[in-house]
Tab-separated table of C-alpha atoms in Angstrom:
chain	number	residue	atom	x	y	z
A	1	MET	CA	0.017	0.002	-0.030
A	2	ASN	CA	1.381	3.274	-0.842
A	3	LYS	CA	0.615	6.923	0.572
A	4	SER	CA	-2.388	7.457	-1.864
A	5	GLN	CA	-3.935	4.147	-1.130
A	6	LEU	CA	-3.506	4.747	2.579
A	7	ILE	CA	-5.599	8.042	2.128
A	8	GLU	CA	-8.224	6.256	-0.001
A	9	SER	CA	-8.616	3.644	2.569
A	10	LEU	CA	-8.922	6.191	5.366
A	11	LEU	CA	-11.573	8.213	3.249
A	12	ASP	CA	-13.475	4.696	2.877
A	13	ALA	CA	-13.496	4.162	6.615
A	14	GLU	CA	-14.419	7.892	7.491
A	15	PRO	CA	-16.375	9.216	4.408
A	16	HIS	CA	-17.458	12.336	6.296
A	17	LEU	CA	-13.730	13.719	6.109
A	18	ARG	CA	-12.385	15.678	3.073
A	19	ARG	CA	-9.754	14.327	1.076
A	20	ARG	CA	-7.449	17.399	1.718
A	21	ASP	CA	-7.781	17.026	5.455
A	22	VAL	CA	-7.078	13.278	5.416
A	23	ALA	CA	-3.929	13.882	3.041
A	24	ARG	CA	-2.535	16.652	5.621
A	25	ALA	CA	-3.101	14.346	8.457
A	26	VAL	CA	-1.167	11.521	6.748
A	27	ASN	CA	1.508	13.814	5.687
A	28	ALA	CA	1.697	15.399	9.159
A	29	PHE	CA	2.038	11.890	10.533
A	30	PHE	CA	5.032	10.817	8.360
A	31	ASP	CA	6.690	14.071	8.712
A	32	CYS	CA	6.644	13.636	12.649
A	33	ILE	CA	8.340	10.335	12.237
A	34	ILE	CA	10.898	11.321	9.675
A	35	GLU	CA	11.686	14.499	11.882
A	36	GLY	CA	11.947	12.404	15.096
A	37	LEU	CA	14.096	9.766	13.341
A	38	GLY	CA	16.371	12.659	12.019
A	39	ARG	CA	16.956	13.727	15.594
A	40	GLY	CA	17.839	10.075	16.457
A	41	ALA	CA	14.696	9.599	18.609
A	42	ARG	CA	12.843	6.152	18.806
A	43	ILE	CA	9.108	6.474	17.800
A	44	GLU	CA	6.795	3.713	19.369
A	45	ILE	CA	3.279	3.453	18.236
A	46	ARG	CA	1.708	0.911	20.825
A	47	GLY	CA	0.126	-2.161	19.110
A	48	PHE	CA	1.934	-1.304	15.762
A	49	GLY	CA	5.524	-1.096	16.193
A	50	GLY	CA	8.562	0.972	16.626
A	51	PHE	CA	10.677	2.973	14.510
A	52	SER	CA	14.440	3.896	15.062
A	53	THR	CA	17.661	4.314	13.207
A	54	ARG	CA	20.754	2.094	13.077
A	55	PRO	CA	24.277	3.173	12.421
A	56	ARG	CA	25.859	1.851	9.105
A	57	GLY	CA	29.459	2.028	8.965
A	58	THR	CA	31.724	3.224	6.184
A	59	ARG	CA	31.656	0.902	2.994
A	60	THR	CA	32.859	0.761	-0.429
A	61	ALA	CA	30.315	1.154	-3.149
A	62	ARG	CA	30.592	0.985	-6.993
A	63	ASN	CA	29.441	3.906	-9.030
A	64	PRO	CA	27.097	2.302	-11.700
A	65	LYS	CA	27.714	4.912	-14.220
A	66	ASN	CA	31.451	4.754	-14.577
A	67	GLY	CA	32.357	1.491	-12.619
A	68	GLN	CA	34.736	3.326	-10.022
A	69	PHE	CA	34.744	2.330	-6.426
A	70	VAL	CA	33.806	4.951	-3.899
A	71	GLU	CA	34.255	5.153	-0.300
A	72	LEU	CA	30.958	5.954	1.623
A	73	GLY	CA	31.111	7.480	5.109
A	74	PRO	CA	29.021	6.328	8.016
A	75	THR	CA	25.150	6.911	7.857
A	76	ARG	CA	22.079	6.023	9.863
A	77	ILE	CA	19.324	3.704	8.371
A	78	PRO	CA	15.831	3.528	9.370
A	79	TYR	CA	14.611	0.364	11.126
A	80	PHE	CA	11.138	-0.815	11.951
A	81	ARG	CA	10.358	-3.499	14.486
A	82	ALA	CA	6.725	-4.883	14.601
A	83	SER	CA	5.032	-4.939	18.054
A	84	LYS	CA	4.410	-8.246	19.760
A	85	MET	CA	0.686	-7.627	19.118
A	86	MET	CA	1.132	-7.229	15.485
A	87	ARG	CA	3.230	-10.225	14.845
A	88	PRO	CA	0.446	-12.935	15.324
A	89	ARG	CA	-1.859	-10.805	13.172
A	90	LEU	CA	0.552	-10.833	10.276
A	91	ASN	CA	1.019	-14.428	10.520
A	92	ALA	CA	-2.507	-15.590	11.317
A	93	GLY	CA	-4.659	-12.672	9.796
A	94	ALA	CA	-6.197	-12.466	13.339
A	95	SER	CA	-8.320	-9.570	14.735
A	96	PRO	CA	-6.779	-7.175	17.251
A	97	ARG	CA	-8.443	-9.171	20.163
A	98	GLU	CA	-7.530	-12.549	18.786
A	99	ALA	CA	-4.035	-11.140	18.422
A	100	VAL	CA	-3.759	-10.259	22.146
A	101	LEU	CA	-5.262	-13.565	23.036
A	102	MET	CA	-2.811	-15.374	20.714
A	103	GLY	CA	0.156	-13.329	22.257
A	104	LYS	CA	-0.982	-14.513	25.652
A	105	LEU	CA	-1.180	-17.893	24.721
A	106	VAL	CA	2.401	-17.841	23.018
A	107	LYS	CA	3.682	-16.548	26.198
A	108	ARG	CA	1.846	-19.154	28.263
A	109	SER	CA	3.063	-22.168	26.039
A	110	SER	CA	6.607	-21.969	27.331
A	111	PRO	CA	7.322	-25.050	29.582
A	112	ARG	CA	6.553	-24.322	33.315
A	113	SER	CA	8.642	-25.842	36.104
A	114	LYS	CA	6.669	-28.331	38.467
A	115	ALA	CA	7.302	-27.409	41.816
């Protein structure tokens, strides 16, 4: 799903909203995440996941235009980690309530010591 499809999906779910307002909200949401990551902050959306950056060291790359090797300096790359509640939904297509229950079942399924 791309950004315009996300906007369409939100408009389908909330038909009383104007397209312009939904587009502004979606753009503001992404701008906040990008701005936070640029500052080195970690962004966590409960039940969805967390965004952070990870360092990437210097590396050698090849310029595809002329074939020369170029040394690239250290950078930060974006990283996303899905929440524990989202993972079962991705794998089972479960509803949010089912995902919570599945998460609890997964936690409880570990072997318990018999005392």
